Short mmCIF file of C-alpha atoms in Angstrom, two decimals:
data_model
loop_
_atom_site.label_atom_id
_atom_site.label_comp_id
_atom_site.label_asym_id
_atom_site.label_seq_id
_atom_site.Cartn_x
_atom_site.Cartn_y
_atom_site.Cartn_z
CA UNK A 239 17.37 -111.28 -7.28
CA UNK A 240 16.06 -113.01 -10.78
CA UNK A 241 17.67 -110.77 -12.52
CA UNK A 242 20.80 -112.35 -10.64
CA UNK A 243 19.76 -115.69 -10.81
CA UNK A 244 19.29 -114.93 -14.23
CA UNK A 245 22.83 -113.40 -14.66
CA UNK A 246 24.81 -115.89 -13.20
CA UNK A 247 22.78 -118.74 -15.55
CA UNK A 248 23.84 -116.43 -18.54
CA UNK A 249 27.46 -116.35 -17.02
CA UNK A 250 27.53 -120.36 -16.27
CA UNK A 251 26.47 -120.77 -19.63
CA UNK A 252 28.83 -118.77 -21.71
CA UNK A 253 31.55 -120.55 -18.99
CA UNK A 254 30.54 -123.90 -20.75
CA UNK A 255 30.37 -122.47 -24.56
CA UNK A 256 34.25 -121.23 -23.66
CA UNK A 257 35.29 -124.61 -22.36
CA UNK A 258 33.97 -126.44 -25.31
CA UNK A 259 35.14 -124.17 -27.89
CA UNK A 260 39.18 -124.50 -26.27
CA UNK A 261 38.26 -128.07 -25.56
CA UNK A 262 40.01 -128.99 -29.01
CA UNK A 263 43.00 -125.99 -28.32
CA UNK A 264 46.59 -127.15 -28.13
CA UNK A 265 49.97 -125.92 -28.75
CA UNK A 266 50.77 -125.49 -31.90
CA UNK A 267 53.04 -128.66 -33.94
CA UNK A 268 56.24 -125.90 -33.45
CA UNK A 269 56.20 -126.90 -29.73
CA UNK A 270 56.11 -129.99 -30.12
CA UNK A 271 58.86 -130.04 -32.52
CA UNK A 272 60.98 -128.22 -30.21
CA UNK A 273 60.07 -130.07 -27.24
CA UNK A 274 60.90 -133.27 -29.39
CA UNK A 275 64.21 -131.82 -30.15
CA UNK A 276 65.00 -131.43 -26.60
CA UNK A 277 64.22 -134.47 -25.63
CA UNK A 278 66.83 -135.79 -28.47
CA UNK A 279 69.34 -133.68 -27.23
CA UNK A 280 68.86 -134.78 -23.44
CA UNK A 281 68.93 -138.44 -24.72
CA UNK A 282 72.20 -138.02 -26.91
CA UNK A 283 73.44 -136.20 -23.86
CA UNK A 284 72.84 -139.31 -21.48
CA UNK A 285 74.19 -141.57 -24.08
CA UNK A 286 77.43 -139.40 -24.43
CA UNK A 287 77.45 -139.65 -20.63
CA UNK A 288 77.51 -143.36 -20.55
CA UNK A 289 79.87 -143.72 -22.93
CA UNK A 290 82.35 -141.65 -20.95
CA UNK A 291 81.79 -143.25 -17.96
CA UNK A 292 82.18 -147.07 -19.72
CA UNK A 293 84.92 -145.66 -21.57
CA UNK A 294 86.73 -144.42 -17.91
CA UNK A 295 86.27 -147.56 -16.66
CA UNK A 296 87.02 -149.35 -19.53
CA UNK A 297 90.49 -147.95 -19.24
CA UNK A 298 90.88 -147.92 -15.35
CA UNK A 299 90.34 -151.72 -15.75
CA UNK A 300 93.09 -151.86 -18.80
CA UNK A 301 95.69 -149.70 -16.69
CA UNK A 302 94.98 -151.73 -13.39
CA UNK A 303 95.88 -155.42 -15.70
CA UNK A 304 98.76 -153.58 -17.15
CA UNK A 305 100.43 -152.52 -13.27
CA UNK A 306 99.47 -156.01 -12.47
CA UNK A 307 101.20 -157.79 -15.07
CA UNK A 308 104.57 -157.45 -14.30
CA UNK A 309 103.87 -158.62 -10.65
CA UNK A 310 102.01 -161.02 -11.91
CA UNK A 311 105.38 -162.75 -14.30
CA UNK A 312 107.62 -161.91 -11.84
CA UNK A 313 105.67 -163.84 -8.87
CA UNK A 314 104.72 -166.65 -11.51
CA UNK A 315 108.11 -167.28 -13.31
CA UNK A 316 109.72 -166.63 -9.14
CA UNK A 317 107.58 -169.36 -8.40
CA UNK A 318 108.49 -171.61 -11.16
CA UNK A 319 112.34 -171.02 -10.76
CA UNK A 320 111.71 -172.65 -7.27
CA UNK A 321 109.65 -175.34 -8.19
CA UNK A 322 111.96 -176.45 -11.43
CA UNK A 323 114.93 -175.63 -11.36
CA UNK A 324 116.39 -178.30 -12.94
CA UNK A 325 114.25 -177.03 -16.07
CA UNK A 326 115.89 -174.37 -18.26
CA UNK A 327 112.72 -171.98 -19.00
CA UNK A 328 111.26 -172.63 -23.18
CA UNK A 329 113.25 -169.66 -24.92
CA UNK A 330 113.23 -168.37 -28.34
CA UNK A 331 116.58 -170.67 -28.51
CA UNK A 332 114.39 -173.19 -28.75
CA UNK A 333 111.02 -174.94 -30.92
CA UNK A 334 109.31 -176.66 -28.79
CA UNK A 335 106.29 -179.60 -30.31
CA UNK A 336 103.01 -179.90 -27.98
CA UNK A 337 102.90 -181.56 -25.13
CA UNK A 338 102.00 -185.06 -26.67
CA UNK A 339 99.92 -187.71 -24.19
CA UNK A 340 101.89 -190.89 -22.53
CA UNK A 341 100.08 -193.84 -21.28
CA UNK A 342 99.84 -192.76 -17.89
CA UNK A 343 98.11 -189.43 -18.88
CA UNK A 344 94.60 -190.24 -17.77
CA UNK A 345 96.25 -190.89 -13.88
CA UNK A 346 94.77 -188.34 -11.95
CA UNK A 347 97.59 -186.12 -10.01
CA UNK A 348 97.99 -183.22 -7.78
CA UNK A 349 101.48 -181.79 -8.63
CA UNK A 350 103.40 -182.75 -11.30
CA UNK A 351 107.02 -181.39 -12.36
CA UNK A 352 108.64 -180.91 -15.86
CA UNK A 353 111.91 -183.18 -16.11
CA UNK A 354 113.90 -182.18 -19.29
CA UNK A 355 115.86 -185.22 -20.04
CA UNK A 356 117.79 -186.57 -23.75
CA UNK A 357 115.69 -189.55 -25.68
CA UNK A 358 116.96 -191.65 -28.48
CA UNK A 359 116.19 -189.84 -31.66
CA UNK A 360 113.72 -193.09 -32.60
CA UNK A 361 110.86 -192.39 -29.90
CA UNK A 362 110.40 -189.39 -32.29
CA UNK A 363 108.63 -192.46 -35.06
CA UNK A 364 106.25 -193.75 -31.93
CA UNK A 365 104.45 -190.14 -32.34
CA UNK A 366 104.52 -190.30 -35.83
CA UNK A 367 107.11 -187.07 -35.82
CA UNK A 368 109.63 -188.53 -38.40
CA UNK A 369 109.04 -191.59 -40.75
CA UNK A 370 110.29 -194.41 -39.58
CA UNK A 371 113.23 -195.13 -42.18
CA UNK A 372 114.20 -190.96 -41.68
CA UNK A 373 116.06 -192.75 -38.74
CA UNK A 374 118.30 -195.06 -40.19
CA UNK A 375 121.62 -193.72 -40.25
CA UNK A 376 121.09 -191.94 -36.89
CA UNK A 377 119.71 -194.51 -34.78
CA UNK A 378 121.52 -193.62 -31.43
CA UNK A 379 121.41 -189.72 -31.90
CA UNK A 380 119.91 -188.28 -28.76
CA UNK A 381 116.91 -185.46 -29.55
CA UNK A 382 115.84 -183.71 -25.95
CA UNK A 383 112.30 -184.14 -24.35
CA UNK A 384 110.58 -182.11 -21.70
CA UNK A 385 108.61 -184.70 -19.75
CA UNK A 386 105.59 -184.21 -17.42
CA UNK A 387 106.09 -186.32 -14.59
CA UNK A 388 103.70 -186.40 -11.35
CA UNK A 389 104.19 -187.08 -7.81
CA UNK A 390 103.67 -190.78 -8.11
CA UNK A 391 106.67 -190.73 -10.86
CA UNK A 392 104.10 -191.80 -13.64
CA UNK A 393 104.73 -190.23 -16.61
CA UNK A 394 101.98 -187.97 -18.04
CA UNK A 395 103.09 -186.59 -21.01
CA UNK A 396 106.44 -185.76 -23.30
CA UNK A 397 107.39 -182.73 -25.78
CA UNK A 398 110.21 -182.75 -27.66
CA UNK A 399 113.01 -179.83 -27.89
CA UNK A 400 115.13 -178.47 -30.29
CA UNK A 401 117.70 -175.68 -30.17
CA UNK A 402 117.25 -173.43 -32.78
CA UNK A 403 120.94 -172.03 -32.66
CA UNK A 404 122.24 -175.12 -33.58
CA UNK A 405 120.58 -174.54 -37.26
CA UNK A 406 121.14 -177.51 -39.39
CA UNK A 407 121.92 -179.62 -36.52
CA UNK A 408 118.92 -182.42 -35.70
CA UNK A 409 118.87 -183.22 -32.33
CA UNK B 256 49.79 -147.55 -21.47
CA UNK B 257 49.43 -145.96 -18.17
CA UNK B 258 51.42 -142.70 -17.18
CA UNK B 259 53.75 -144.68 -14.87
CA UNK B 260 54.75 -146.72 -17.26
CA UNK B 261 55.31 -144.76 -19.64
CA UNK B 262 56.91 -142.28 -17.37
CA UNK B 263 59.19 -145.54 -16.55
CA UNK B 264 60.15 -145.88 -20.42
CA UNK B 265 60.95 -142.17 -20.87
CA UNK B 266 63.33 -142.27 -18.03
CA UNK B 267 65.08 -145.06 -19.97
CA UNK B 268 65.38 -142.81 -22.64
CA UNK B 269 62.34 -143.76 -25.31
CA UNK B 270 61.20 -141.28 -27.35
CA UNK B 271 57.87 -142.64 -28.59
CA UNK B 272 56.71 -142.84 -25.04
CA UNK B 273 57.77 -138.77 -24.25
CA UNK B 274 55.78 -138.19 -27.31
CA UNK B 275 52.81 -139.93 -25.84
CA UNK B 276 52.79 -138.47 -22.99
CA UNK B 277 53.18 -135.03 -24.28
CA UNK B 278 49.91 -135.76 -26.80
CA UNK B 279 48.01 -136.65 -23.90
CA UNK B 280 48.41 -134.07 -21.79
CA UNK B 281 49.92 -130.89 -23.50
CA UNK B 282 46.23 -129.44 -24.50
CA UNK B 283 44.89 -129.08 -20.83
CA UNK B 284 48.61 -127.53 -19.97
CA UNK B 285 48.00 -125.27 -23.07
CA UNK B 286 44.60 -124.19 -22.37
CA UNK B 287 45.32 -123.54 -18.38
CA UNK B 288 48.65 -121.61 -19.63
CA UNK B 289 46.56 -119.63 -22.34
CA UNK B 290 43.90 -118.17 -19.90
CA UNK B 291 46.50 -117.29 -17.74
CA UNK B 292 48.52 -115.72 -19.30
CA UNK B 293 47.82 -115.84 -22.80
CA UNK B 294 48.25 -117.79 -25.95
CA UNK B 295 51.93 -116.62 -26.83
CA UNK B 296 53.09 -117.27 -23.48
CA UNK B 297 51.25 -120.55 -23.74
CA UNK B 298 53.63 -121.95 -25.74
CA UNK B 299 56.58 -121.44 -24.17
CA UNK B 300 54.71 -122.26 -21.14
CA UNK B 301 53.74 -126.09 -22.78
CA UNK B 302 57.45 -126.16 -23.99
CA UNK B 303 58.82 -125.17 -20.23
CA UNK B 304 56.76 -127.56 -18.84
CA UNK B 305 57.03 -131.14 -20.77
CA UNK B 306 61.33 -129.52 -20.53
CA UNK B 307 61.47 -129.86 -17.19
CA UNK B 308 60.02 -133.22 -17.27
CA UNK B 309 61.80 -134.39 -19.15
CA UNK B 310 65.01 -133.20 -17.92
CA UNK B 311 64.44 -134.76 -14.36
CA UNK B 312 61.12 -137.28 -14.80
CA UNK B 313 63.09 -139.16 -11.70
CA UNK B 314 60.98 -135.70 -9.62
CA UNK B 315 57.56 -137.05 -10.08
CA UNK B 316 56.35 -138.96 -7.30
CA UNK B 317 53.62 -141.39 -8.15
CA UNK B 318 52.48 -141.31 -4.46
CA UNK B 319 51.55 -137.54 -4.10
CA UNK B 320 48.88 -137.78 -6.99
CA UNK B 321 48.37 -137.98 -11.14
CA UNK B 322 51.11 -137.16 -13.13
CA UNK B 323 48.79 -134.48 -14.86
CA UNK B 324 48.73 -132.53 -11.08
CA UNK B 325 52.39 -132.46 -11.31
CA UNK B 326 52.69 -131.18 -14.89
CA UNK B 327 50.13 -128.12 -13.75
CA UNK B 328 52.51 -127.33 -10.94
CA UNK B 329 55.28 -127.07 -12.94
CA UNK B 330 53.07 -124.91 -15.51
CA UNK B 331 51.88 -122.93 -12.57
CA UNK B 332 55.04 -122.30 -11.61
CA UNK B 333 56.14 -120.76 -15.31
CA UNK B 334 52.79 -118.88 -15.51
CA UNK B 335 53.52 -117.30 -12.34
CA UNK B 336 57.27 -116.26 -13.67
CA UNK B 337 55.29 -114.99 -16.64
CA UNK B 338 52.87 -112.58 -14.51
CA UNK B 339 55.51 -111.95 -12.42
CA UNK B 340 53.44 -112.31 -9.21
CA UNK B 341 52.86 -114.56 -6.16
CA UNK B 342 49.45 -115.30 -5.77
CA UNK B 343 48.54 -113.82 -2.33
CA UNK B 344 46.35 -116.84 -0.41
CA UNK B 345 43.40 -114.64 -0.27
CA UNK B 346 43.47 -111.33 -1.48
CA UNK B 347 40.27 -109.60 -0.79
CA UNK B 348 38.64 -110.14 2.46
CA UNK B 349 35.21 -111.95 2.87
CA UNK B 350 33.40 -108.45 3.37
CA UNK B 351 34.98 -107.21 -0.04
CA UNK B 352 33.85 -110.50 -1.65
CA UNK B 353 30.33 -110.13 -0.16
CA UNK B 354 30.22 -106.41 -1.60
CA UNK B 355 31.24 -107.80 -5.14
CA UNK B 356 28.66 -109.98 -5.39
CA UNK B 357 25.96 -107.73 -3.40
CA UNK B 358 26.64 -105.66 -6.30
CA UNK B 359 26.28 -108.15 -8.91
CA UNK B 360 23.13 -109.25 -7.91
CA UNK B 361 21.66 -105.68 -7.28
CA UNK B 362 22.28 -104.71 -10.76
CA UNK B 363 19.62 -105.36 -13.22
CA UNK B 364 21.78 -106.77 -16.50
CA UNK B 365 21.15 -106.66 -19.91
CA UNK B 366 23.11 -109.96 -20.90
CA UNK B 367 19.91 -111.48 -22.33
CA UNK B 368 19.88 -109.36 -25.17
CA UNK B 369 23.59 -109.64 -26.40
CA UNK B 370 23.93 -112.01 -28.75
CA UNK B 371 25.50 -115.79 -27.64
CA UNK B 372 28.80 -114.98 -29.61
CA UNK B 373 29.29 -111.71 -28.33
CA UNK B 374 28.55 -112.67 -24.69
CA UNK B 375 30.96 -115.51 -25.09
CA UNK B 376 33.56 -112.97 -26.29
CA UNK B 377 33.03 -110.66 -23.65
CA UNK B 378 33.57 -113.03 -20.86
CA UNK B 379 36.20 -114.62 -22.27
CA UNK B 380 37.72 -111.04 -22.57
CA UNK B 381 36.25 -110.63 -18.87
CA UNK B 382 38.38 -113.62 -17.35
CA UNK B 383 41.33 -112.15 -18.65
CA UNK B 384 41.22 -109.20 -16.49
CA UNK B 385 40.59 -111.00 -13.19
CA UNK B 386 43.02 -111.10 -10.54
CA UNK B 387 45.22 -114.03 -10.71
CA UNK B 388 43.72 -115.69 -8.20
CA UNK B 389 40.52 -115.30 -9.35
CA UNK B 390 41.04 -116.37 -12.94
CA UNK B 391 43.20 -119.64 -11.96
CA UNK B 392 39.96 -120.41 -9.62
CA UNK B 393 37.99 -120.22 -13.23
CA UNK B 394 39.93 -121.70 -15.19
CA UNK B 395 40.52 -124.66 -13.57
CA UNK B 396 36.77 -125.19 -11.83
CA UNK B 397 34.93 -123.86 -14.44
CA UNK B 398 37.03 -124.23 -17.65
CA UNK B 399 38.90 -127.04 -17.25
CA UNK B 400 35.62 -128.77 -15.23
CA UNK B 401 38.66 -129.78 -12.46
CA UNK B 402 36.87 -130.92 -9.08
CA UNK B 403 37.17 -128.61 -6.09
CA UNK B 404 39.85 -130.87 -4.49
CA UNK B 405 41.99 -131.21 -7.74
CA UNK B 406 42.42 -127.35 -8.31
CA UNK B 407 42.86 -126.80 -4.33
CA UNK B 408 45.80 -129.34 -4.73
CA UNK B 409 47.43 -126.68 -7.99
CA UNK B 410 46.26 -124.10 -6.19
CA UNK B 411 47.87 -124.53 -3.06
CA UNK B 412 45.28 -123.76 -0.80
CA UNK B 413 42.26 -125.39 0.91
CA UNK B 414 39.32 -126.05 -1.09
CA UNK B 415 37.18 -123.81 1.09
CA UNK B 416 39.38 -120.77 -0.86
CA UNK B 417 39.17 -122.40 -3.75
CA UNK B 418 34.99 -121.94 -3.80
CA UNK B 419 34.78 -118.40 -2.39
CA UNK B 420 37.52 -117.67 -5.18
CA UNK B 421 35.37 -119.16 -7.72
CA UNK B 422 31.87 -117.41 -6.30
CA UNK B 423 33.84 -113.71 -6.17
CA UNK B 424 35.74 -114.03 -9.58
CA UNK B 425 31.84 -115.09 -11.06
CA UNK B 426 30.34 -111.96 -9.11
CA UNK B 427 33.36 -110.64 -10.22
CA UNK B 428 32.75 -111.42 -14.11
CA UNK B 429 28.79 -110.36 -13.97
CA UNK B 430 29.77 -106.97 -12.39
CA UNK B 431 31.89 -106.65 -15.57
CA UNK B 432 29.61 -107.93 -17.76
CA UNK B 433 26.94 -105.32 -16.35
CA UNK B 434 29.22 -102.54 -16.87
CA UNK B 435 29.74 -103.72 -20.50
CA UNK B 436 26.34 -103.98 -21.38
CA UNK B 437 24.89 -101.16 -19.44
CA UNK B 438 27.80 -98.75 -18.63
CA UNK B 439 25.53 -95.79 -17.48
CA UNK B 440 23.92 -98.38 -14.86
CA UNK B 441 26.73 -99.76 -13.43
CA UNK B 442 28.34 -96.12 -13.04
CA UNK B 443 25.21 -95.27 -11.11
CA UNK B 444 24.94 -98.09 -8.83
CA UNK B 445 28.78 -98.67 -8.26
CA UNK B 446 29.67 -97.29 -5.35
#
């Protein structure tokens, strides 16, 4: 039974000198290497996945504005038509300047309408639009103005209008 | 950096963190995958392994133990492709085991008087042709210094199999080692 004892010390022992000689074993730097390149190729997969799936919704969300667009005009120019209709809609007949302040602009309001309506050519100098001797020899010509007017009848602000088909012709 | 977290970063995709955790833990997969099965196969073994984690690291569940128990399971799992086995829960009966080491302790071996190198050869040449079972049981109590309850948990078994595997596969390795060193002996006294 020593000699068993014995054996199995012997046996324990040489189990240790194995473990500490593979204690420093690995796989060699070519696993690693290819393990590395997998792990590139799995990442550029994912990114190539989440670029589809941006890209599909990307253009979902671009097709869904474009189908609501035209629903959009028509309800929104519909709903202007009914609103204004004493205002012929701004075409490509006509040059339109910026809506331009009036005194009453800082008036708070809730609904407001756009009355087109002819102005003597001289309110264009109070804006600073044409000098004020350009107006001489045309004093009571007539230039047309879209006014902003709100539901108190304050006026808010004023553009003025000109009709490009009448080329040459100052209104 | 613990596992987790690191785990956590590789699932976002970062590359420095894979390669951390592959340095930290691809030698103990190596070594377990190179007594198993052997040192070729070890390397496609370590490459199969850190793979699969890294193809679906969302599978590791922090909750059911150390990230370094999963990465043996998924090892085991490729070493037992490899030998193209199941490992059979316990293969030899108690009585068989008993013989085994009956055996080993009746025989009067020479071992003393082979020189440390060569003894270390032979039983490294020795584990290799234990039964599966028996040489996971070594290599993971005995070469890898893993704690009863660890290897029972790669294993798959209860730790009470996990010991008498370790005690037959050592009676197991001394009967070899007899035979080795004393061939006429162990021809005389085997049964």
């Amino acid at each position: 039974m020593s000699d068993a004892r014995e054996s199995g010390g012997v046996l324990n022992e040489a189990l240790r000198a194995i473990s500490a000689e593979d204690a420093t074993a690995g796989a060699p730097p070519a696993v690693e290497a290819r393990v590395m390149r997998e792990f590139r190729a799995a990442a550029a997969a994912r990114r190539r996945r989440v670029r589809a799936a941006v890209a599909i919704l990307t253009l979902a969300a671009m097709l869904a504005i474009a189908a609501a667009i035209p629903t959009w005009r028509s309800m929104t120019s519909h709903g202007e038509a009914s609103r204004e209709p004493s205002v012929p809609p701004t075409s490509r007949r006509e040059v339109t300047t910026e809506f331009m302040p009036l005194a009453y602009s800082g008036v708070p309001m809730t609904e407001g309408h756009v009355v087109r309506m002819e102005v003597p050519r001289a309110s264009l100098v109070s804006f600073g639009l044409v000098p004020a001797d350009g107006i001489d020899s045309a004093a009571s010509a007539k230039v047309l103005a879209d006014v902003i007017v709100g539901d108190d009848g304050l006026a808010r602000a004023v553009r003025f209008v000109r009709r490009v088909e009448r080329e040459g012709q100052r209104q | 950096m613990d596992d987790r977290a690191l785990l956590e970063r590789v699932r976002r995709g970062d590359e420095h963190a894979f390669s951390r955790l592959y340095a930290r833990y691809q030698s103990t997969i190596y070594r377990y995958a190179m007594h198993m099965c052997g040192a070729a196969a070890a390397d496609d073994v370590v490459q199969d392994t850190f793979v699969a984690l890294l193809r679906q690291p969302a599978k590791y569940d922090a909750s059911r133990g150390p990230l370094v128990s999963y990465l043996f399971g998924i090892a085991r799992h490729y070493v037992l492709k490899r030998l193209a086995i199941e490992l059979p829960l316990d293969p030899l009966d108690d009585a068989d085991g008993e013989a085994v080491a009956l055996r080993a302790a009746e025989i009067a071996t020479p071992l003393d008087v082979a020189s440390r190198a060569e003894l270390v050869a032979q039983v490294r040449d020795a584990i290799q042709t234990l039964p599966p079972a028996y040489r996971e049981a070594v290599v993971l109590c005995e070469l890898q210094d893993m704690d009863y309850a660890a290897a029972a948990a790669i294993m798959q078994c209860p730790i009470g199999t996990v010991r008498s595997r370790l005690h037959r596969a050592k009676a197991m390795l001394t009967t070899k080692l007899a035979t080795l060193q004393s061939p006429s002996l162990a021809t005389r006294q085997a049964p």
